[in-house]
CSV table of C-alpha atoms in Angstrom, one decimal:
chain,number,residue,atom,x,y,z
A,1051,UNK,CA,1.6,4.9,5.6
A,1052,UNK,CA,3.2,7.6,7.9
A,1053,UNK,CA,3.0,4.8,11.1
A,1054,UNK,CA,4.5,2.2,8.6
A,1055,UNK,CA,7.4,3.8,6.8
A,1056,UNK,CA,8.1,5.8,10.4
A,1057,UNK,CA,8.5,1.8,11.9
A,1058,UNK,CA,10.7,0.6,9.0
A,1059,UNK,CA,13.3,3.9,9.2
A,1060,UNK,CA,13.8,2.8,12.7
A,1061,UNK,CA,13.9,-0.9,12.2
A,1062,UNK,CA,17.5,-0.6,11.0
A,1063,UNK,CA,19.7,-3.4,12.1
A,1064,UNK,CA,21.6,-1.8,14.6
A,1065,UNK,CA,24.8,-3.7,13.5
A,1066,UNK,CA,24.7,-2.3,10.2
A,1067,UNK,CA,23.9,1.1,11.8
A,1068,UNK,CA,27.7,1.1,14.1
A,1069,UNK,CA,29.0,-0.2,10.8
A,1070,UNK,CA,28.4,3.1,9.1
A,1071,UNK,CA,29.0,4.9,12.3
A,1072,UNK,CA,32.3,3.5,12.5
A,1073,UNK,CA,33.4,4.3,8.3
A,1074,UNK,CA,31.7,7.5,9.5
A,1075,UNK,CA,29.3,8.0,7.1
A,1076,UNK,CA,27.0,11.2,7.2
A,1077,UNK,CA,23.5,11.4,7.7
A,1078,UNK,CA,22.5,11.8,4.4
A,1079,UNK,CA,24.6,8.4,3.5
A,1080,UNK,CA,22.6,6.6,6.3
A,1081,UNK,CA,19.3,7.7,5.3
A,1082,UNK,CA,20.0,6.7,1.5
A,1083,UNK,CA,21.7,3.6,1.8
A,1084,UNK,CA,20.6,2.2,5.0
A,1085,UNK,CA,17.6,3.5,6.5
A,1086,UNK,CA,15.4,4.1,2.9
A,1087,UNK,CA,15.5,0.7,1.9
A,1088,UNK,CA,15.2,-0.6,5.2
A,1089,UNK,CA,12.0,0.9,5.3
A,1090,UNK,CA,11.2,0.2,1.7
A,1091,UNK,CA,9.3,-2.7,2.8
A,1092,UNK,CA,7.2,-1.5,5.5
A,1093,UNK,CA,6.2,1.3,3.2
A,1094,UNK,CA,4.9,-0.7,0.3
A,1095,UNK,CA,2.9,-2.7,3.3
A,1096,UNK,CA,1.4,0.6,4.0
A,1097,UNK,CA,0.5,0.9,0.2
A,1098,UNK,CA,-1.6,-2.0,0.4
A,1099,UNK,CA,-3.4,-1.4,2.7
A,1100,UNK,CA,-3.8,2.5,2.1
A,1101,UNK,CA,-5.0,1.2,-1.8
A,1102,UNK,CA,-8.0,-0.4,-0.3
A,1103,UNK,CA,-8.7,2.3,2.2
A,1104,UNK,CA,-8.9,4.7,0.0
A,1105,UNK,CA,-11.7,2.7,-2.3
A,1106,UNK,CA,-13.7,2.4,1.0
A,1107,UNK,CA,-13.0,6.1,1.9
A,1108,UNK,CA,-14.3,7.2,-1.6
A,1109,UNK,CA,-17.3,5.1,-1.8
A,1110,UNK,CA,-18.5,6.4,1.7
A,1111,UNK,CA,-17.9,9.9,0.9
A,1112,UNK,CA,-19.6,9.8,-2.2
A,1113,UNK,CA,-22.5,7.8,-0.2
A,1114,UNK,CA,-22.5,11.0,2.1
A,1115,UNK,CA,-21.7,13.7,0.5
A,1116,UNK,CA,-23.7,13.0,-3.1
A,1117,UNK,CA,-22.6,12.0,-6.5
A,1118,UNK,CA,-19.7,13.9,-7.5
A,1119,UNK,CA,-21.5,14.3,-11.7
A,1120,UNK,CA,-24.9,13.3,-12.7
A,1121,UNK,CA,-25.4,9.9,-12.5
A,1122,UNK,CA,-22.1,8.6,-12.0
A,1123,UNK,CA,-20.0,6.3,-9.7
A,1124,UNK,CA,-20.4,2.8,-8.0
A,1125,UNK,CA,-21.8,4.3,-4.6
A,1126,UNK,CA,-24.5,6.1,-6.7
A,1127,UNK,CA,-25.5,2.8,-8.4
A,1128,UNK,CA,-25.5,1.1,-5.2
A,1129,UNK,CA,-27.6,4.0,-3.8
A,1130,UNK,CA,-30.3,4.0,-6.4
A,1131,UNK,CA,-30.4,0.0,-7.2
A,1132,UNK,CA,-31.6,0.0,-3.3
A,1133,UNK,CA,-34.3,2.3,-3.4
A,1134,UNK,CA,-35.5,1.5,-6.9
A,1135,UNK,CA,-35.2,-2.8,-5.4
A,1136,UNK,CA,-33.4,-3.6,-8.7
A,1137,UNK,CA,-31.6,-6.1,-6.3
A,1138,UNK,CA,-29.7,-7.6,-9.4
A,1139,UNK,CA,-28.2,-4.2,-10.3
A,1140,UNK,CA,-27.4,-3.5,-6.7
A,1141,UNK,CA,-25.0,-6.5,-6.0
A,1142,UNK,CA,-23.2,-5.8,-9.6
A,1143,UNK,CA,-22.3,-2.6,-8.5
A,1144,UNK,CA,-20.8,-4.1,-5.4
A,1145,UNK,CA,-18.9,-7.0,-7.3
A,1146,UNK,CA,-17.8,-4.3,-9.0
A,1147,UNK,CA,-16.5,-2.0,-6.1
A,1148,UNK,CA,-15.3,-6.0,-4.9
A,1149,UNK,CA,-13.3,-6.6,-7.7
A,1150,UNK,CA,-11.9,-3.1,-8.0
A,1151,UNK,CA,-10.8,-3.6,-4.6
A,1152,UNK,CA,-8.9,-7.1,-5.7
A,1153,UNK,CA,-7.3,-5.4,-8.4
A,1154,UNK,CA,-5.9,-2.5,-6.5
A,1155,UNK,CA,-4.8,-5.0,-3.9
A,1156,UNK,CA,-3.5,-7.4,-6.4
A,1157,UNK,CA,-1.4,-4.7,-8.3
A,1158,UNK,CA,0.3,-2.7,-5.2
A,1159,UNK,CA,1.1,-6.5,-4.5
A,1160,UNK,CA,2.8,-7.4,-7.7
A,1161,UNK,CA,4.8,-3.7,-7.5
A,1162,UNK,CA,5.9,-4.8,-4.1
A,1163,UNK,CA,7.0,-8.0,-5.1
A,1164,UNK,CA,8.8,-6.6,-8.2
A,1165,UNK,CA,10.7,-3.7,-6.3
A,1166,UNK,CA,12.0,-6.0,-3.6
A,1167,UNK,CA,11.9,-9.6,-5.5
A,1168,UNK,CA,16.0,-8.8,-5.7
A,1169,UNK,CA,17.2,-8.4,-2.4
A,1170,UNK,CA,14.6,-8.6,0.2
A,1171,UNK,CA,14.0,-12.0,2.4
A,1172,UNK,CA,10.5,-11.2,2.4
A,1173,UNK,CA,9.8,-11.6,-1.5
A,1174,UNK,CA,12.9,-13.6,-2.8
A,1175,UNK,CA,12.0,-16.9,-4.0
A,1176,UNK,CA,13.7,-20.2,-1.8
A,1177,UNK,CA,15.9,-22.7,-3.5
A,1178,UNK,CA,15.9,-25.8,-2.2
């Protein structure tokens, strides 16, 4: 997310960027009305993908490390479903972690679209 919103506060167009140089605006003026949501979209991008890393990072720890209560989590199911075989149970905990992922994805996407569906090209609907 760092990389991502680092890469859109310095993809400002540099036109706009002499424009507010030239009506002298201060830095704090720059950063809140030009560079912020300039970067706006690269930082939602970010979220995406950090939303689905995140599930992968906590499964894998808790496959490492241990459960983190008795008998709970999807990576604890997955763990015992394979060395008990119950097969079935095993690939219904990861539809589960599957569909988890979908959702998080699925959400962070409809926020993105929402907070930029007014004035970004990259989610405003064509006309034709």
């Amino acid at each position: 997310m760092v990389s991502n919103t680092t890469l859109g506060l310095n993809s400002v167009d540099r036109n706009l960027l002499n424009l507010f140089q030239l009506y002298k605006a201060s830095r704090w003026q720059t950063l809140l009305y030009l560079r912020l949501p300039s970067a706006m979209p690269y930082f939602l991008g970010g979220l995406k993908i950090s939303g689905g890393l995140a599930l992968i990072g906590a499964v894998v720890a808790e496959f490492v490390a241990g459960t983190g209560g008795a008998k709970s989590g999807i990576a604890y199911r997955i763990l015992i479903s394979s060395y008990n075989l119950q097969i079935p149970r095993m690939f219904a905990a990861l539809f589960l972690t599957t569909g988890l992922g979908v959702l998080i994805f699925v959400s962070l996407s409809a926020l993105s679209d929402f907070i930029l569906s007014k004035w970004h090209e990259s989610a405003v609907k064509q006309e034709n």
